[in-house]
Amino acid sequence: MANEKNLKPFTKENAAEMGRRGGPIAAKAKHRNKNLRETAAMIASLPLNNVGQRKISRMLCDVDPDDRDMMTALVAGQFQAAINGDSKAARFVQELCDAAGKSDSKKYELPARVIGKAFVDINRHIEPNISYVFEGGRGGLKSSYIGFKIIELLKNHPLIHACVTRQVAGTLKDSVYAQLKWCINQLGLMDEFECKVSPLEIIYTKTKQTIYFRGLDDETKLKSIKPEFGYIGILWKEEKDQMKGAAQERSVNQSVLRGGNEAYDFSSYNPPKSKSNWVNRAKLEPDDKRVIHTSCYLDAPAEWLGQKFISDAEHLKEINPEAYEHEYLGIPNGDGGNVFEYVEVREIPDDELATFDRIYQGVDWGWYPDPFAFIRSYYNHNTETIYLIDEYGANKEKNAQTGQWILNRGYDDYKIICDSAEKKSVNDYIDLGLPAQGAIKGPGSVEYGMKWLQGKHIVIDPARTPKAYKEITEYEYERDKDGNVISGYPDENNHFIDALRYSYEPLWSRRGSSA
């Protein structure tokens, strides 16, 4: 029976006091349940090994002490029981994870005010496991949009992290890192994120999701990224045109986007002037898992860019329309800069290769940093077409090693014309039993040989001769400070080109020959 002395009349003041006391208690209970569900979801993403169990322990230590009660410990226990085959524990875990997925069903959406008109449509259709390429001229808001989208994706996917790259690590802090901070500030979310400089990271404090920043000048650092939970599911490659090529991009994707079923792949760049640049060529290749989006400053609100930006663009349009077209509209309009204009990039199948019967081979000696370069090709006199068949490049390999590679491939069947600057190396090949001879060279031989090659149609299969493909398609005339082409052939990154030139010396050295 209640003690009447302890009874108090129920007044409005009593009700208010009970509400004040009950509100925090209810909120705290709600927070604890939410924390429990999130902990369950995070634990579910960990590997079933000792490493995963250690991470569970660390995760529980990071939980608010007020929430680290028997219920939280129960989650880890039920997971372990489920792993050991307990069907009841497995059902408990499944229900808890399902609750975690439903608890935050209300998605965060970017406010319309931060989305430029050029991105309204594509923003509605961003989906995982598609490569999104954002290109265009200056002021096209590419980087701004991607930055905003990364924040939105992090808030809606509590188990994924992000990685942002540029070719040179030293450029990260003042570019993409600053861009992400700006985006967070524009969204009014600065109190939800912790921006660290050492190491360079941005952390979503609610879930501990992290945005990592890495330079590609040391790609090995990409593989060292190990999130405490979940996986890296967002990759942004800024200034993609500065990467070394498609092979490096594939390597970056494979190193970063691992461990999850859903991945968001973004890249951005201003198209290089030369149409032969690898990113300009890559977008011409069909890919049903890629979306290319183009924007320029004309798609952005004038007040976002400022009057000076617009005035500078219009001034350049008047005095140099070609430069304006490239820099502000993002059109790769380079002409006259490619040394080799008649290049066809395609597969050369084995059955076609079997018909080749006039083979030419050449060698350009190298050690380090210049590589040794060997090239094997076929020439069709009727169509004046050169087909690249095979290649070999190496650093710091002795003549015996490179010569043995040629012998192992059975390429001692045709003459090999080598750079005669190293007579001893030519003799080493002859001693190995290779049909080698030094190039004759002579005054004007470089110019004449190059012009002969330039007049031929060159078919390249990147799978067979990737190094020669890179050299030939990227080989351009040098330009002066005003962008004018300088006559002469650049003497760099042309080792396989030189080997190819030597191989056809018997043809082009016939002065006046139409061969």
Coordinates of N, CA, C and O in Angstrom, one line a residue, residues 202-288:
I202 N 38.7 13.1 -44.4 CA 37.4 13.8 -43.9 C 36.6 12.6 -43.4 O 36.3 11.7 -44.1
I203 N 36.1 12.8 -42.1 CA 35.4 11.7 -41.4 C 34.0 12.2 -41.1 O 33.7 13.2 -40.6
Y204 N 33.0 11.3 -41.5 CA 31.6 11.6 -41.2 C 31.4 11.1 -39.7 O 31.4 9.8 -39.5
T205 N 31.4 12.0 -38.8 CA 31.5 11.6 -37.4 C 30.4 10.7 -36.9 O 30.6 9.9 -35.9
K206 N 29.3 10.7 -37.5 CA 28.1 9.9 -37.0 C 28.4 8.4 -37.2 O 28.1 7.6 -36.3
T207 N 29.0 8.0 -38.3 CA 29.3 6.6 -38.6 C 30.7 6.2 -38.6 O 31.1 5.1 -38.8
K208 N 31.6 7.2 -38.6 CA 33.1 7.0 -38.8 C 33.4 6.7 -40.2 O 34.5 6.1 -40.5
Q209 N 32.5 6.9 -41.2 CA 32.9 6.7 -42.6 C 33.9 7.7 -42.9 O 33.9 8.9 -42.5
T210 N 34.8 7.4 -43.8 CA 36.0 8.2 -44.1 C 36.1 8.5 -45.6 O 35.9 7.6 -46.4
I211 N 36.5 9.7 -45.9 CA 36.9 10.0 -47.3 C 38.5 10.1 -47.3 O 39.1 11.0 -46.6
Y212 N 39.1 9.2 -48.0 CA 40.6 9.1 -48.1 C 41.0 9.9 -49.3 O 40.3 10.0 -50.3
F213 N 42.2 10.5 -49.2 CA 42.8 11.2 -50.4 C 44.2 10.6 -50.7 O 45.0 10.4 -49.8
R214 N 44.4 10.2 -51.9 CA 45.7 9.6 -52.3 C 46.2 10.1 -53.7 O 45.4 10.4 -54.6
G215 N 47.5 10.2 -53.7 CA 48.2 10.6 -55.0 C 48.6 9.3 -55.7 O 48.9 8.3 -55.1
L216 N 48.5 9.4 -57.0 CA 48.8 8.2 -57.8 C 50.3 8.1 -58.2 O 50.7 7.2 -59.0
D217 N 51.1 9.1 -57.7 CA 52.5 9.0 -58.0 C 53.1 7.8 -57.2 O 54.3 7.4 -57.4
D218 N 52.4 7.3 -56.2 CA 52.8 6.1 -55.5 C 51.5 5.2 -55.3 O 50.9 5.2 -54.3
E219 N 51.2 4.4 -56.4 CA 50.0 3.7 -56.4 C 49.9 2.6 -55.3 O 48.8 2.2 -54.9
T220 N 51.1 2.2 -54.8 CA 51.1 1.2 -53.8 C 50.3 1.6 -52.5 O 49.8 0.7 -51.8
K221 N 50.2 2.9 -52.3 CA 49.5 3.4 -51.1 C 48.0 3.1 -51.2 O 47.3 3.1 -50.1
L222 N 47.5 2.9 -52.4 CA 46.1 2.7 -52.5 C 45.7 1.3 -51.8 O 44.6 1.2 -51.2
K223 N 46.5 0.3 -52.0 CA 46.2 -1.0 -51.4 C 46.3 -1.0 -49.9 O 45.8 -1.9 -49.2
S224 N 46.9 0.0 -49.3 CA 47.1 0.1 -47.9 C 45.9 0.6 -47.1 O 45.9 0.6 -45.9
I225 N 44.9 1.1 -47.9 CA 43.7 1.7 -47.2 C 42.9 0.5 -46.7 O 42.4 -0.3 -47.5
K226 N 42.7 0.5 -45.4 CA 41.9 -0.6 -44.7 C 40.9 0.0 -43.8 O 41.2 0.3 -42.6
P227 N 39.7 0.3 -44.3 CA 38.6 0.8 -43.4 C 38.4 -0.1 -42.2 O 38.5 -1.3 -42.3
E228 N 38.0 0.4 -41.1 CA 37.7 -0.4 -39.9 C 36.4 -1.2 -40.1 O 36.3 -2.2 -39.4
F229 N 35.6 -0.8 -41.0 CA 34.3 -1.5 -41.2 C 33.9 -1.2 -42.7 O 34.4 -0.3 -43.3
G230 N 33.1 -2.0 -43.2 CA 32.6 -1.8 -44.6 C 33.7 -1.9 -45.6 O 34.6 -2.6 -45.5
Y231 N 33.5 -1.1 -46.7 CA 34.5 -1.1 -47.8 C 34.5 0.2 -48.5 O 33.6 1.1 -48.3
I232 N 35.5 0.5 -49.3 CA 35.5 1.7 -50.1 C 34.6 1.5 -51.4 O 34.9 0.6 -52.2
G233 N 33.5 2.2 -51.4 CA 32.5 2.0 -52.5 C 32.4 3.2 -53.4 O 31.6 3.2 -54.3
I234 N 33.2 4.3 -53.1 CA 33.1 5.5 -53.9 C 34.6 5.9 -54.3 O 35.4 6.0 -53.5
L235 N 34.8 6.1 -55.6 CA 36.1 6.5 -56.1 C 35.9 7.7 -57.0 O 35.1 7.7 -57.9
W236 N 36.7 8.7 -56.8 CA 36.7 9.9 -57.6 C 38.1 10.2 -58.1 O 39.0 10.4 -57.4
K237 N 38.3 10.1 -59.5 CA 39.6 10.4 -60.1 C 39.5 11.7 -60.7 O 39.0 11.9 -61.8
E238 N 40.0 12.7 -60.0 CA 40.1 14.1 -60.5 C 41.2 14.3 -61.4 O 42.3 13.7 -61.2
E239 N 41.1 15.2 -62.4 CA 42.1 15.4 -63.4 C 42.6 14.1 -64.0 O 43.8 13.8 -64.1
K240 N 41.6 13.3 -64.5 CA 41.9 12.0 -65.0 C 42.9 12.0 -66.2 O 43.7 11.1 -66.4
D241 N 42.9 13.1 -67.0 CA 43.7 13.2 -68.1 C 45.2 13.2 -67.7 O 46.1 12.9 -68.6
Q242 N 45.5 13.5 -66.5 CA 46.9 13.5 -66.0 C 47.4 12.1 -65.6 O 48.6 11.9 -65.4
M243 N 46.5 11.1 -65.6 CA 46.9 9.8 -65.3 C 47.8 9.2 -66.5 O 47.7 9.8 -67.6
K244 N 48.5 8.1 -66.3 CA 49.4 7.6 -67.3 C 48.7 6.9 -68.5 O 49.3 6.7 -69.5
G245 N 47.4 6.6 -68.3 CA 46.7 5.9 -69.3 C 45.6 4.9 -68.8 O 45.4 4.9 -67.6
A246 N 45.0 4.2 -69.7 CA 43.9 3.4 -69.4 C 44.3 2.2 -68.4 O 43.6 1.8 -67.6
A247 N 45.6 1.8 -68.6 CA 46.1 0.7 -67.8 C 46.2 1.1 -66.3 O 45.8 0.4 -65.4
Q248 N 46.7 2.4 -66.1 CA 46.8 2.9 -64.8 C 45.4 3.1 -64.1 O 45.2 2.7 -63.0
E249 N 44.4 3.5 -64.9 CA 43.1 3.7 -64.4 C 42.5 2.4 -64.0 O 41.9 2.3 -62.9
R250 N 42.7 1.3 -64.8 CA 42.2 0.0 -64.4 C 42.8 -0.5 -63.1 O 42.2 -1.0 -62.2
S251 N 44.1 -0.2 -63.0 CA 44.8 -0.6 -61.8 C 44.3 0.1 -60.5 O 44.1 -0.5 -59.5
V252 N 44.0 1.4 -60.7 CA 43.4 2.2 -59.6 C 42.1 1.6 -59.2 O 41.8 1.4 -58.0
N253 N 41.2 1.4 -60.2 CA 39.9 0.9 -59.9 C 40.0 -0.5 -59.2 O 39.2 -0.7 -58.2
Q254 N 40.9 -1.3 -59.6 CA 41.0 -2.7 -59.0 C 41.5 -2.6 -57.6 O 41.2 -3.4 -56.7
S255 N 42.4 -1.6 -57.3 CA 43.0 -1.5 -56.0 C 42.0 -0.9 -55.0 O 42.1 -1.2 -53.8
V256 N 41.2 0.0 -55.5 CA 40.3 0.8 -54.6 C 38.9 0.2 -54.4 O 38.4 -0.1 -53.3
L257 N 38.2 -0.1 -55.5 CA 36.9 -0.6 -55.4 C 36.8 -2.1 -55.2 O 36.6 -2.9 -56.2
R258 N 37.1 -2.5 -54.0 CA 37.1 -3.9 -53.7 C 36.2 -4.2 -52.4 O 36.1 -3.4 -51.6
G259 N 35.6 -5.4 -52.4 CA 35.0 -5.8 -51.2 C 33.5 -5.6 -51.0 O 32.9 -6.0 -50.1
G260 N 32.8 -4.9 -52.0 CA 31.4 -4.7 -51.9 C 30.7 -4.9 -53.2 O 31.3 -5.0 -54.3
N261 N 29.4 -5.1 -53.1 CA 28.6 -5.3 -54.3 C 28.2 -4.1 -55.1 O 27.9 -4.1 -56.3
E262 N 28.3 -2.9 -54.4 CA 27.9 -1.7 -55.0 C 29.1 -0.7 -55.0 O 29.7 -0.5 -54.0
A263 N 29.4 -0.1 -56.2 CA 30.5 0.8 -56.3 C 30.1 2.0 -57.1 O 29.4 1.8 -58.2
Y264 N 30.6 3.2 -56.8 CA 30.3 4.4 -57.5 C 31.6 4.9 -58.0 O 32.5 5.3 -57.3
D265 N 31.8 5.0 -59.3 CA 33.0 5.3 -60.0 C 32.9 6.7 -60.7 O 32.1 6.7 -61.7
F266 N 33.5 7.7 -60.2 CA 33.5 9.0 -60.9 C 34.9 9.4 -61.3 O 35.9 9.2 -60.7
S267 N 34.9 10.1 -62.5 CA 36.1 10.7 -62.9 C 35.8 12.1 -63.6 O 34.7 12.3 -64.1
S268 N 36.8 13.0 -63.5 CA 36.5 14.3 -64.1 C 37.8 14.9 -64.7 O 38.9 14.6 -64.2
Y269 N 37.7 15.7 -65.7 CA 38.8 16.3 -66.4 C 38.4 17.3 -67.4 O 37.2 17.3 -67.9
N270 N 39.3 18.2 -67.8 CA 39.1 19.1 -68.9 C 39.8 18.4 -70.1 O 41.0 18.1 -70.0
P271 N 39.0 18.1 -71.2 CA 39.7 17.4 -72.3 C 40.9 18.0 -72.8 O 41.0 19.2 -73.1
P272 N 42.0 17.3 -72.9 CA 43.3 17.8 -73.5 C 43.0 18.3 -74.9 O 42.1 17.8 -75.6
K273 N 43.8 19.2 -75.4 CA 43.7 19.7 -76.7 C 43.8 18.7 -77.8 O 43.1 18.7 -78.8
S274 N 44.8 17.8 -77.6 CA 45.1 16.8 -78.7 C 44.0 15.7 -78.7 O 43.7 15.1 -77.7
K275 N 43.5 15.5 -79.9 CA 42.5 14.4 -80.0 C 43.1 13.0 -79.7 O 42.4 12.1 -79.5
S276 N 44.4 12.9 -79.8 CA 45.1 11.6 -79.6 C 45.4 11.3 -78.2 O 45.8 10.2 -77.9
N277 N 45.1 12.3 -77.3 CA 45.3 12.0 -75.8 C 44.5 10.8 -75.4 O 43.4 10.6 -75.9
W278 N 45.0 10.0 -74.5 CA 44.3 8.7 -74.2 C 42.9 8.9 -73.7 O 42.0 8.1 -74.0
V279 N 42.6 10.0 -73.0 CA 41.2 10.1 -72.5 C 40.3 10.5 -73.7 O 39.1 10.1 -73.7
N280 N 40.8 11.3 -74.6 CA 39.9 11.6 -75.8 C 39.7 10.4 -76.7 O 38.6 10.2 -77.3
R281 N 40.7 9.5 -76.7 CA 40.5 8.3 -77.5 C 39.6 7.3 -76.8 O 38.8 6.6 -77.4
A282 N 39.8 7.2 -75.4 CA 39.0 6.2 -74.7 C 37.5 6.4 -74.7 O 36.7 5.5 -74.8
K283 N 37.1 7.7 -74.8 CA 35.6 7.9 -74.8 C 35.0 7.5 -76.1 O 33.8 7.4 -76.2
L284 N 35.8 7.3 -77.2 CA 35.3 6.8 -78.4 C 35.1 5.3 -78.5 O 34.4 4.8 -79.3
E285 N 35.6 4.6 -77.5 CA 35.5 3.2 -77.4 C 34.1 2.9 -76.8 O 33.8 3.4 -75.7
P286 N 33.3 2.0 -77.4 CA 32.0 1.6 -76.8 C 32.1 1.0 -75.5 O 33.0 0.2 -75.2
D287 N 31.2 1.4 -74.6 CA 31.2 0.8 -73.2 C 29.8 1.1 -72.6 O 29.4 2.2 -72.3
D288 N 29.0 0.0 -72.5 CA 27.6 0.1 -72.0 C 27.5 0.3 -70.5 O 26.5 0.5 -70.0

